[in-house]
CSV table of C-alpha atoms and ligand atoms in Angstrom, one decimal:
chain,number,residue,atom,x,y,z
R,858,MET,CA,121.6,154.1,102.3
R,859,THR,CA,118.8,155.1,99.9
R,860,PRO,CA,115.1,155.4,100.7
R,861,ASN,CA,114.7,151.8,99.5
R,862,SER,CA,117.0,151.1,102.3
R,863,LEU,CA,117.4,148.0,104.2
R,864,SER,CA,116.1,149.7,107.3
R,865,ASN,CA,112.6,148.7,106.4
R,866,ILE,CA,113.6,145.1,106.6
R,867,PRO,CA,112.6,143.6,110.0
R,868,SER,CA,114.7,141.2,111.9
R,869,VAL,CA,113.7,137.6,111.7
R,870,ASP,CA,112.4,137.7,115.3
R,871,GLN,CA,110.4,140.8,114.6
R,872,ALA,CA,108.9,139.3,111.5
R,873,LEU,CA,107.9,136.2,113.3
R,874,ARG,CA,106.2,138.2,116.0
R,875,GLU,CA,104.2,140.2,113.5
R,876,LEU,CA,103.2,137.1,111.5
R,877,GLY,CA,101.7,135.7,114.6
R,878,PRO,CA,100.9,132.0,115.4
R,879,SER,CA,100.8,129.5,112.6
R,880,ASP,CA,100.0,125.8,112.4
R,881,VAL,CA,103.3,125.3,110.4
R,882,PRO,CA,106.1,124.1,112.7
R,883,ARG,CA,108.2,127.0,113.9
R,884,PRO,CA,111.6,125.9,112.4
R,885,ALA,CA,109.9,125.7,109.0
R,886,VAL,CA,108.4,129.2,109.4
R,887,VAL,CA,111.8,130.6,110.6
R,888,ALA,CA,113.5,129.1,107.5
R,889,LEU,CA,110.9,130.6,105.2
R,890,VAL,CA,111.2,134.0,106.8
R,891,ARG,CA,115.0,133.9,106.6
R,892,ARG,CA,114.8,132.9,102.9
R,893,GLU,CA,112.3,135.7,102.0
R,894,LEU,CA,114.1,138.4,103.9
R,895,ALA,CA,117.4,137.4,102.3
R,896,ALA,CA,115.8,137.6,98.9
R,897,ILE,CA,114.4,141.0,99.6
R,898,ARG,CA,117.8,142.2,100.9
R,899,GLU,CA,119.5,140.9,97.8
R,900,ALA,CA,117.0,142.4,95.3
R,901,ARG,CA,117.6,145.8,96.9
R,902,GLU,CA,114.2,147.0,95.6
R,903,SER,CA,112.1,149.5,97.4
R,904,MET,CA,109.6,147.8,99.8
R,905,ASP,CA,107.9,149.4,102.7
R,906,HIS,CA,107.3,147.5,105.9
R,907,ASP,CA,103.7,146.5,105.0
R,908,SER,CA,104.6,145.1,101.6
R,909,ILE,CA,107.4,143.1,103.2
R,910,LEU,CA,105.0,141.6,105.7
R,911,ALA,CA,102.4,140.9,103.0
R,912,ARG,CA,105.1,139.1,101.0
R,913,LEU,CA,106.0,137.0,104.0
R,914,ARG,CA,102.3,136.2,104.6
R,915,ALA,CA,101.8,135.1,101.0
R,916,ALA,CA,104.9,132.9,101.1
R,917,LEU,CA,103.7,131.3,104.3
R,918,GLN,CA,100.2,130.8,102.9
R,919,GLN,CA,101.7,129.1,99.8
R,920,LEU,CA,103.8,126.8,102.0
R,921,ARG,CA,100.7,125.9,104.1
R,922,GLN,CA,98.6,125.2,101.1
R,923,SER,CA,101.2,122.9,99.6
R,924,ARG,CA,100.8,120.5,102.5
R,925,ILE,CA,99.1,117.3,101.4
R,926,GLN,CA,95.5,117.6,102.6
R,927,PRO,CA,92.1,116.4,101.6
R,928,VAL,CA,90.3,118.4,98.9
R,929,ILE,CA,86.8,118.3,97.5
R,930,ASN,CA,87.1,117.3,93.9
R,931,GLY,CA,84.3,119.1,92.0
R,932,THR,CA,86.0,118.6,88.6
R,933,GLY,CA,84.0,115.5,87.6
R,934,ILE,CA,87.3,113.8,86.7
R,935,LEU,CA,87.3,110.6,88.6
R,936,ILE,CA,90.9,109.5,88.4
R,937,HIS,CA,92.4,112.9,88.7
R,938,THR,CA,96.2,112.5,88.6
R,939,ASN,CA,96.8,115.9,90.2
R,940,LEU,CA,94.3,115.1,93.0
R,941,GLY,CA,95.8,111.8,93.9
R,942,ARG,CA,94.2,109.5,91.3
R,943,SER,CA,91.9,106.8,92.9
R,944,PRO,CA,90.5,107.5,96.3
R,945,LEU,CA,90.4,104.5,98.6
R,946,GLY,CA,87.2,103.2,100.2
R,947,PRO,CA,86.5,102.5,103.9
R,948,GLU,CA,87.5,98.8,103.7
R,949,VAL,CA,90.9,99.7,102.3
R,950,VAL,CA,91.4,102.6,104.8
R,951,GLU,CA,90.6,100.2,107.6
R,952,THR,CA,93.3,97.8,106.4
R,953,LEU,CA,95.8,100.6,106.1
R,954,SER,CA,95.2,101.8,109.7
R,955,THR,CA,95.4,98.3,111.3
R,956,ILE,CA,98.5,97.2,109.4
R,957,ALA,CA,100.2,100.6,110.0
R,958,ALA,CA,99.6,100.5,113.7
R,959,ASN,CA,100.7,96.9,114.3
R,960,TYR,CA,103.5,94.5,113.5
R,961,ASN,CA,102.4,92.1,110.7
R,962,ASN,CA,103.5,89.0,108.8
R,963,LEU,CA,105.0,90.9,105.9
R,964,GLU,CA,107.9,88.4,105.4
R,965,TYR,CA,107.1,85.9,108.1
R,966,ASP,CA,105.6,82.4,107.7
R,967,LEU,CA,103.1,82.0,110.5
R,968,ALA,CA,103.0,78.2,109.9
R,969,THR,CA,106.7,77.5,110.4
R,970,GLY,CA,107.7,80.6,112.4
R,971,GLU,CA,110.4,81.3,109.9
R,972,ARG,CA,111.1,83.9,107.2
R,973,GLY,CA,108.3,83.8,104.6
R,974,GLY,CA,107.6,85.1,101.1
R,975,ARG,CA,106.5,88.7,100.8
R,976,ALA,CA,102.9,89.3,99.8
R,977,ALA,CA,102.1,85.7,98.8
R,978,TYR,CA,98.4,86.1,99.5
R,979,LEU,CA,98.2,89.3,97.4
R,980,GLU,CA,100.2,87.8,94.5
R,981,HIS,CA,98.0,84.7,94.5
R,982,ASN,CA,94.7,86.6,94.5
R,983,LEU,CA,96.0,89.2,92.0
R,984,ALA,CA,96.9,86.4,89.6
R,985,VAL,CA,93.3,85.1,89.9
R,986,LEU,CA,91.9,88.5,89.3
R,987,CYS,CA,94.1,88.9,86.2
R,988,GLY,CA,93.3,85.4,84.9
R,989,ALA,CA,97.1,84.8,85.0
R,990,PRO,CA,99.3,82.0,86.2
R,991,ALA,CA,101.3,84.5,88.3
R,992,ALA,CA,101.5,88.1,89.3
R,993,THR,CA,103.6,90.5,91.3
R,994,VAL,CA,103.7,94.2,92.3
R,995,VAL,CA,106.2,97.1,92.1
R,996,ASN,CA,106.0,100.8,92.8
R,997,ASN,CA,104.0,101.9,89.7
R,998,CYS,CA,103.5,101.0,86.1
R,999,ALA,CA,106.5,103.0,85.0
R,1000,ALA,CA,108.6,100.9,87.4
R,1001,ALA,CA,107.1,97.7,86.1
R,1002,LEU,CA,108.0,98.7,82.6
R,1003,LEU,CA,111.5,99.6,83.6
R,1004,LEU,CA,112.0,96.3,85.4
R,1005,ILE,CA,110.7,94.3,82.4
R,1006,LEU,CA,113.0,96.2,80.0
R,1007,ARG,CA,116.1,95.9,82.2
R,1008,HIS,CA,115.5,92.2,82.7
R,1009,PHE,CA,114.9,91.2,79.1
R,1010,THR,CA,117.4,93.5,77.3
R,1011,THR,CA,121.1,92.4,77.2
R,1012,THR,CA,124.1,93.5,75.2
R,1013,GLN,CA,123.5,90.8,72.7
R,1014,ARG,CA,119.8,91.5,72.6
R,1015,PRO,CA,119.2,95.2,73.2
R,1016,GLU,CA,116.2,95.8,70.9
R,1017,VAL,CA,112.6,96.3,71.8
R,1018,VAL,CA,110.2,96.1,68.9
R,1019,ILE,CA,107.4,98.6,69.1
R,1020,SER,CA,105.0,100.2,66.7
R,1021,ARG,CA,105.4,104.0,66.0
R,1022,GLY,CA,101.7,104.3,66.7
R,1023,GLU,CA,102.4,103.3,70.4
R,1024,LEU,CA,105.3,105.6,71.2
R,1025,ILE,CA,103.0,107.7,73.3
R,1026,GLN,CA,103.2,110.2,76.1
R,1027,ILE,CA,101.3,109.6,79.2
R,1028,GLY,CA,100.7,112.5,81.7
R,1029,GLY,CA,103.5,114.6,83.3
R,1030,GLY,CA,106.1,114.2,80.6
R,1031,PHE,CA,106.2,110.4,80.9
R,1032,ARG,CA,107.1,109.2,77.4
R,1033,ILE,CA,107.4,105.6,76.4
R,1034,PRO,CA,110.5,106.1,74.3
R,1035,ASP,CA,112.3,107.8,77.3
R,1036,VAL,CA,111.3,104.9,79.6
R,1037,LEU,CA,112.7,102.4,77.0
R,1038,GLU,CA,115.9,104.3,76.9
R,1039,ALA,CA,116.1,104.5,80.7
R,1040,GLY,CA,115.6,100.8,80.7
R,1041,GLY,CA,118.7,100.4,78.6
R,1042,ALA,CA,116.7,99.3,75.5
R,1043,THR,CA,117.3,100.2,71.9
R,1044,LEU,CA,114.1,101.2,70.1
R,1045,ARG,CA,113.2,99.2,67.0
R,1046,GLU,CA,110.4,101.4,65.8
R,1047,ILE,CA,108.2,99.8,63.2
R,1048,GLY,CA,105.3,100.9,61.0
R,1049,THR,CA,103.9,104.4,60.9
R,1050,THR,CA,101.8,106.5,63.3
R,1051,ASN,CA,98.6,105.1,61.9
R,1052,LYS,CA,99.5,101.8,60.3
R,1053,THR,CA,101.6,98.9,61.5
R,1054,SER,CA,101.3,95.4,59.9
R,1055,LEU,CA,102.3,91.9,61.0
R,1056,ASP,CA,104.9,92.0,58.3
R,1057,ASP,CA,106.5,95.0,60.0
R,1058,TYR,CA,106.8,92.9,63.2
R,1059,THR,CA,108.1,89.9,61.2
R,1060,ALA,CA,110.8,91.9,59.4
R,1061,ALA,CA,112.0,93.6,62.6
R,1062,ILE,CA,112.4,90.5,64.8
R,1063,CYS,CA,116.0,89.3,64.6
R,1064,GLU,CA,118.8,87.9,66.8
R,1065,ARG,CA,119.1,91.3,68.5
R,1066,THR,CA,115.5,91.4,69.6
R,1067,ALA,CA,114.9,91.3,73.4
R,1068,LEU,CA,111.2,91.6,73.4
R,1069,VAL,CA,108.1,92.8,71.5
R,1070,LEU,CA,106.3,95.5,73.4
R,1071,LYS,CA,102.7,96.7,72.8
R,1072,VAL,CA,101.5,99.8,74.6
R,1073,HIS,CA,97.8,100.3,75.0
R,1074,ARG,CA,96.7,103.6,73.7
R,1075,SER,CA,95.1,104.4,77.0
R,1076,ASN,CA,94.7,108.1,76.8
R,1077,PHE,CA,93.8,108.8,73.2
R,1078,TYR,CA,92.2,107.0,70.3
R,1079,MET,CA,92.8,106.9,66.6
R,1080,ASP,CA,90.1,106.5,64.0
R,1081,GLY,CA,90.1,106.5,60.2
R,1082,PHE,CA,92.9,105.0,58.2
R,1083,VAL,CA,94.3,103.0,61.0
R,1084,GLU,CA,95.6,99.4,61.2
R,1085,SER,CA,97.4,97.3,63.7
R,1086,PRO,CA,97.7,93.5,63.7
R,1087,LYS,CA,95.6,91.5,66.1
R,1088,THR,CA,97.3,90.7,69.4
R,1089,GLU,CA,96.8,87.0,68.7
R,1090,HIS,CA,98.8,87.3,65.5
R,1091,ILE,CA,101.7,89.1,67.2
R,1092,SER,CA,101.8,86.6,70.0
R,1093,GLU,CA,101.9,83.7,67.6
R,1094,LEU,CA,104.8,85.3,65.8
R,1095,ALA,CA,106.7,86.1,69.0
R,1096,ARG,CA,106.2,82.6,70.3
R,1097,ARG,CA,107.5,81.1,67.0
R,1098,ARG,CA,110.6,83.2,67.2
R,1099,GLY,CA,111.0,82.6,71.0
R,1100,ILE,CA,110.7,86.3,71.9
R,1101,PRO,CA,108.7,87.4,75.0
R,1102,PHE,CA,105.7,89.6,74.2
R,1103,VAL,CA,104.7,92.2,76.7
R,1104,GLU,CA,101.8,94.6,76.8
R,1105,ASP,CA,101.7,97.8,78.8
R,1106,LEU,CA,97.9,98.2,79.5
R,1107,GLY,CA,98.4,101.3,81.6
R,1108,SER,CA,94.9,101.8,83.1
R,1109,GLY,CA,94.2,98.1,83.9
R,1110,ALA,CA,90.5,97.6,84.3
R,1111,THR,CA,89.7,94.2,85.7
R,1112,MET,CA,85.9,94.7,85.6
R,1113,ARG,CA,83.7,94.9,82.5
R,1114,THR,CA,83.8,98.7,82.1
R,1115,GLU,CA,81.2,98.6,79.3
R,1116,GLU,CA,78.5,97.7,81.9
R,1117,ILE,CA,78.7,101.2,83.2
R,1118,THR,CA,76.6,103.8,81.4
R,1119,GLY,CA,78.7,105.9,78.9
R,1120,VAL,CA,81.9,103.8,79.3
R,1121,GLU,CA,83.5,101.9,76.5
R,1122,HIS,CA,85.1,98.5,76.8
R,1123,GLU,CA,88.6,98.6,78.2
R,1124,PRO,CA,90.7,95.5,77.5
R,1125,THR,CA,91.4,93.6,80.8
R,1126,PRO,CA,94.6,91.8,81.7
R,1127,ALA,CA,92.7,88.5,81.3
R,1128,ASP,CA,91.6,89.6,77.8
R,1129,VAL,CA,95.1,90.2,76.6
R,1130,LEU,CA,96.7,87.3,78.4
R,1131,GLY,CA,94.1,85.2,76.7
R,1132,GLN,CA,95.3,86.5,73.4
R,1133,GLY,CA,98.7,85.1,74.1
R,1134,VAL,CA,100.6,88.0,75.6
R,1135,ASP,CA,103.3,86.7,78.0
R,1136,LEU,CA,103.3,89.6,80.5
R,1137,VAL,CA,101.0,92.5,81.1
R,1138,CYS,CA,101.6,95.5,83.3
R,1139,PHE,CA,99.3,98.2,84.5
R,1140,SER,CA,98.8,100.7,87.3
R,1141,GLY,CA,97.2,99.9,90.7
R,1142,ASP,CA,95.7,103.4,91.1
R,1143,LYS,CA,93.8,103.9,87.9
R,1144,LEU,CA,90.8,101.7,87.1
R,1145,LEU,CA,91.8,99.0,89.6
R,1146,GLY,CA,91.1,101.7,92.2
R,1147,GLY,CA,93.8,100.8,94.6
R,1148,PRO,CA,96.9,102.6,95.9
R,1149,GLN,CA,99.8,103.5,93.7
R,1150,ALA,CA,101.4,100.4,92.4
R,1151,GLY,CA,102.5,98.7,89.2
R,1152,ILE,CA,101.2,95.2,88.6
R,1153,ILE,CA,102.8,92.6,86.4
R,1154,ALA,CA,100.9,89.5,85.5
R,1155,GLY,CA,101.4,86.6,83.2
R,1156,SER,CA,103.8,83.7,82.7
R,1157,ALA,CA,104.9,82.1,86.0
R,1158,PRO,CA,108.6,81.5,85.0
R,1159,LEU,CA,108.8,85.1,83.7
R,1160,VAL,CA,107.2,86.6,86.8
R,1161,ALA,CA,109.6,84.5,89.0
R,1162,ALA,CA,112.6,85.6,87.0
R,1163,LEU,CA,111.6,89.3,87.3
R,1164,LYS,CA,111.3,88.9,91.1
R,1165,LYS,CA,114.9,87.6,91.2
R,1166,ASN,CA,116.2,90.6,89.3
R,1167,PRO,CA,118.2,92.9,91.7
R,1168,LEU,CA,116.3,95.9,90.4
R,1169,PHE,CA,113.1,94.3,91.8
R,1170,ARG,CA,114.4,95.0,95.3
R,1171,ALA,CA,114.7,98.7,94.5
R,1172,LEU,CA,111.3,98.9,93.1
R,1173,ARG,CA,109.3,96.9,95.6
R,1174,CYS,CA,106.3,98.2,97.5
R,1175,ASP,CA,105.9,99.2,101.1
R,1176,LYS,CA,103.8,97.1,103.4
R,1177,LEU,CA,101.0,99.7,103.4
R,1178,ILE,CA,100.7,99.6,99.7
R,1179,LEU,CA,100.7,95.8,99.6
R,1180,ALA,CA,98.0,95.7,102.3
R,1181,GLY,CA,95.8,98.3,100.6
R,1182,LEU,CA,96.2,96.5,97.3
R,1183,GLN,CA,95.4,93.2,99.0
R,1184,THR,CA,92.0,94.5,100.2
R,1185,THR,CA,91.3,96.2,96.9
R,1186,VAL,CA,91.9,92.9,95.0
R,1187,ASP,CA,89.6,91.0,97.4
R,1188,LEU,CA,86.9,93.6,96.9
R,1189,HIS,CA,87.1,93.0,93.2
R,1190,LEU,CA,87.1,89.2,93.6
R,1191,ASN,CA,84.1,89.3,95.9
R,1192,ALA,CA,82.2,91.8,93.7
R,1193,GLY,CA,78.7,90.5,92.8
R,1194,SER,CA,78.9,87.5,95.2
R,1195,ASP,CA,77.2,87.1,98.5
R,1196,LYS,CA,80.5,87.8,100.2
R,1197,ALA,CA,80.5,91.3,98.7
R,1198,ASP,CA,80.6,93.6,101.7
R,1199,GLY,CA,81.9,96.7,100.1
R,1200,GLU,CA,82.9,98.2,96.8
R,1201,VAL,CA,86.0,99.6,95.2
R,1202,ALA,CA,85.5,103.4,95.7
R,1203,ILE,CA,86.2,104.4,92.1
R,1204,ILE,CA,83.7,101.8,90.8
R,1205,GLY,CA,81.0,103.0,93.3
R,1206,MET,CA,81.6,106.6,92.0
R,1207,MET,CA,81.3,105.5,88.4
R,1208,ARG,CA,78.0,103.7,89.1
R,1209,ALA,CA,76.4,106.4,91.2
R,1210,PRO,CA,72.9,107.0,89.7
R,1211,VAL,CA,72.2,110.4,88.1
R,1212,ASP,CA,68.9,110.6,90.2
R,1213,THR,CA,70.8,110.4,93.4
R,1214,LEU,CA,73.3,113.0,92.3
R,1215,ARG,CA,70.4,115.3,91.3
R,1216,GLN,CA,68.7,114.9,94.7
R,1217,ARG,CA,72.0,115.9,96.4
R,1218,ALA,CA,72.5,118.9,94.1
R,1219,THR,CA,68.9,120.1,94.7
R,1220,ALA,CA,69.4,119.8,98.5
R,1221,LEU,CA,72.7,121.7,98.3
R,1222,ALA,CA,71.3,124.5,96.1
R,1223,ALA,CA,68.4,124.9,98.6
R,1224,GLN,CA,70.9,125.2,101.5
R,1225,LEU,CA,72.7,128.1,99.7
R,1226,ALA,CA,69.6,130.3,99.5
R,1227,GLY,CA,70.2,133.8,100.8
R,1228,LEU,CA,73.9,134.0,99.8
R,1229,PRO,CA,75.2,136.5,97.3
R,1230,LEU,CA,75.1,133.9,94.5
R,1231,HIS,CA,72.7,132.0,92.3
R,1232,ALA,CA,72.8,128.3,92.8
R,1233,THR,CA,71.2,126.0,90.3
R,1234,VAL,CA,71.4,122.4,89.3
R,1235,GLY,CA,73.0,121.6,86.0
R,1236,GLN,CA,74.0,118.7,83.8
R,1237,ALA,CA,77.5,117.7,82.7
R,1238,ASP,CA,79.6,114.7,81.8
R,1239,SER,CA,82.0,113.2,84.2
R,1240,GLN,CA,85.3,111.9,82.8
R,1241,ILE,CA,87.2,108.9,84.0
R,1242,GLY,CA,90.6,110.7,83.7
R,1243,GLY,CA,94.0,109.5,84.7
R,1244,GLY,CA,94.8,108.9,81.0
R,1245,THR,CA,92.1,106.2,80.8
R,1246,LEU,CA,89.0,105.7,78.6
R,1247,PRO,CA,89.4,108.9,76.6
R,1248,ARG,CA,86.1,108.3,74.8
R,1249,SER,CA,84.0,107.7,77.8
R,1250,ALA,CA,81.7,110.2,79.5
R,1251,ILE,CA,79.4,109.4,82.3
R,1252,PRO,CA,76.3,111.6,82.5
R,1253,SER,CA,76.4,113.6,85.7
R,1254,VAL,CA,74.9,116.4,87.7
R,1255,THR,CA,76.5,119.7,88.7
R,1256,LEU,CA,75.9,122.3,91.3
R,1257,ASP,CA,76.2,125.6,89.3
R,1258,LEU,CA,77.2,128.8,91.1
R,1259,ILE,CA,77.1,132.4,89.8
R,1260,PRO,CA,78.4,134.8,92.5
R,1261,THR,CA,76.9,138.3,92.4
R,1262,GLY,CA,79.7,140.2,94.1
R,1263,LEU,CA,82.9,138.8,92.5
R,1264,SER,CA,84.2,137.2,89.4
R,1265,LEU,CA,84.1,133.5,88.7
R,1266,ASP,CA,87.9,133.3,88.8
R,1267,ALA,CA,88.0,135.1,92.1
R,1268,PHE,CA,85.3,132.9,93.6
R,1269,ALA,CA,87.1,129.7,92.3
R,1270,SER,CA,90.3,130.9,93.9
R,1271,LYS,CA,88.6,131.6,97.2
R,1272,LEU,CA,87.1,128.1,97.2
R,1273,ARG,CA,90.5,126.6,96.6
R,1274,ALA,CA,91.9,128.6,99.5
R,1275,GLY,CA,89.1,127.4,101.8
R,1276,SER,CA,89.2,124.6,104.3
R,1277,PRO,CA,88.7,122.0,102.9
R,1278,PRO,CA,89.8,123.4,99.5
R,1279,VAL,CA,87.1,122.9,96.8
R,1280,VAL,CA,88.4,122.4,93.3
R,1281,ALA,CA,85.6,123.4,90.8
R,1282,TYR,CA,85.6,124.3,87.2
R,1283,ILE,CA,84.3,127.2,85.1
R,1284,SER,CA,82.2,126.6,82.1
R,1285,GLU,CA,79.2,128.4,80.4
R,1286,GLY,CA,79.6,131.4,82.7
R,1287,ARG,CA,79.2,129.4,85.9
R,1288,LEU,CA,81.4,127.8,88.5
R,1289,ARG,CA,80.5,124.2,88.4
R,1290,ILE,CA,80.9,121.4,90.9
R,1291,ASP,CA,80.3,117.9,89.6
R,1292,LEU,CA,78.7,115.8,92.3
R,1293,ARG,CA,79.9,112.5,91.0
R,1294,THR,CA,83.4,113.2,92.3
R,1295,VAL,CA,82.1,114.6,95.6
R,1296,PHE,CA,81.5,112.0,98.2
R,1297,PRO,CA,78.0,112.2,99.7
R,1298,ARG,CA,79.7,112.5,103.2
R,1299,GLN,CA,81.3,115.7,101.9
R,1300,ASP,CA,78.1,117.5,101.1
R,1301,ALA,CA,77.8,119.2,104.4
R,1302,GLU,CA,81.4,120.4,104.3
R,1303,LEU,CA,80.9,121.5,100.7
R,1304,ALA,CA,77.9,123.7,101.7
R,1305,ILE,CA,79.9,125.2,104.5
R,1306,ALA,CA,82.9,125.9,102.2
R,1307,ILE,CA,80.7,127.5,99.6
R,1308,LYS,CA,79.1,129.7,102.3
R,1309,ALA,CA,82.4,130.8,103.6
R,1310,GLY,CA,83.7,131.6,100.1
R,1311,ALA,CA,80.6,133.6,99.2
R,1312,GLU,CA,80.1,135.5,102.4
R,1313,GLU,CA,83.7,136.4,103.3
R,1314,ARG,CA,84.6,139.9,102.1
R,1315,THR,CA,87.7,140.0,99.9
R,1316,THR,CA,90.4,141.9,101.6
M,2280,PLP,C1,99.4,105.6,83.2
M,2280,PLP,C2,100.2,104.7,82.3
M,2280,PLP,C3,101.6,104.4,82.7
M,2280,PLP,C4,102.2,104.9,83.9
M,2280,PLP,O1,101.6,104.3,85.1
M,2280,PLP,P1,102.1,104.8,86.5
M,2280,PLP,O2,101.5,103.8,87.4
M,2280,PLP,O3,101.7,106.2,86.7
M,2280,PLP,O4,103.6,104.7,86.5
M,2280,PLP,C5,102.3,103.6,81.8
M,2280,PLP,N1,101.7,103.2,80.6
M,2280,PLP,C6,100.5,103.5,80.3
M,2280,PLP,C7,99.9,103.0,79.0
M,2280,PLP,C8,99.7,104.3,81.1
M,2280,PLP,O5,98.4,104.6,80.7
């Protein structure tokens, strides 16, 4: 054996003893230690005992940190896909906990005592919210699109007509052309990136056409030499030729977004259905502010047919999702009425007045006095995020931190490693925490987390 010998490698038991107690279940720690020690043995590189232990600690810490846990979102991005998209408000959380802890009438008709339809109340109210004859729900918008494509395309009619200006990529490698292919459809691309005319649609529709698909450019915008036909005109054409016309709206705002400072108008499901689209699909956890879901709304016979497709069974939602969505939809329907007893969380965050945010930032900055950092109150723009409303920016207030003893990167990383983790961003030589995405109830925790990050000596 050489000096980089295996004799430095502790036994699993010895390593576990030296690591000490952990809040990760023991079998999981044992498996991790085994894996790391085996990798070290295999690499045959020189490592002393302390480095081995440090490597085990780092691996364990990485595993611990990957556990799903609450984080404080200081990024100012409201629908942050990496941070779980839309947070749910107290009314929705209450529903989730009571439904989760009890039996419920998921598929049971309380009037007859027999098997009943799944989520009939939700589907009814969702249809009302969308201004649609009917609506239903699957796992997410990608699943909704997949179901629609699988349902309407056949061997005889495999083609989906879509403008080249709408073959877009959403986040995380989700590309519309790939979904179309996965759905068994053949792409019939028409027009160019910036211009598609009604004639292009007219020329493309043939006996092989299964459906006409429009995809809302939810996460970018085009300006300049741009043209696409009005939805009304495409729907008239599709109707004349007897082809279903579907629009993937993606973000799915049901409220009037333009009433919020700094936010542009986002087409609602009711808008596009009113323009003659047969079916619309959108996400439940973007601007609707509910749990992850894919909503399909529109023509009653088409929605009924989709629900009978065998694939629907594989894509259907869990009872918790249905219950959470049900409360979210009711919050939307009650908004502005005397029955409004709460608000969809994401909408409340969009509307939070700048003055309130500034008061909170000032109070927080005052609490941080005496620490090895400069804390000031700054201004920034919050973004809606989640691939929605790319042009909108809501004026906001930040808590700006400049640590005196360590770099901004090191400070940011310490805050992320804290409990709860704080995700901030660096700009203009400061570490910034946008208070629009921090819940007021988190302010005390945030102050404690910042203190811990600033005071603790780096080891
Ligand atoms: C976000 C988005 C999707 C995907 O929605 P998920 O609910 O995440 O599956 C599909 N289409 C468009 C246009 C989107 O913006």
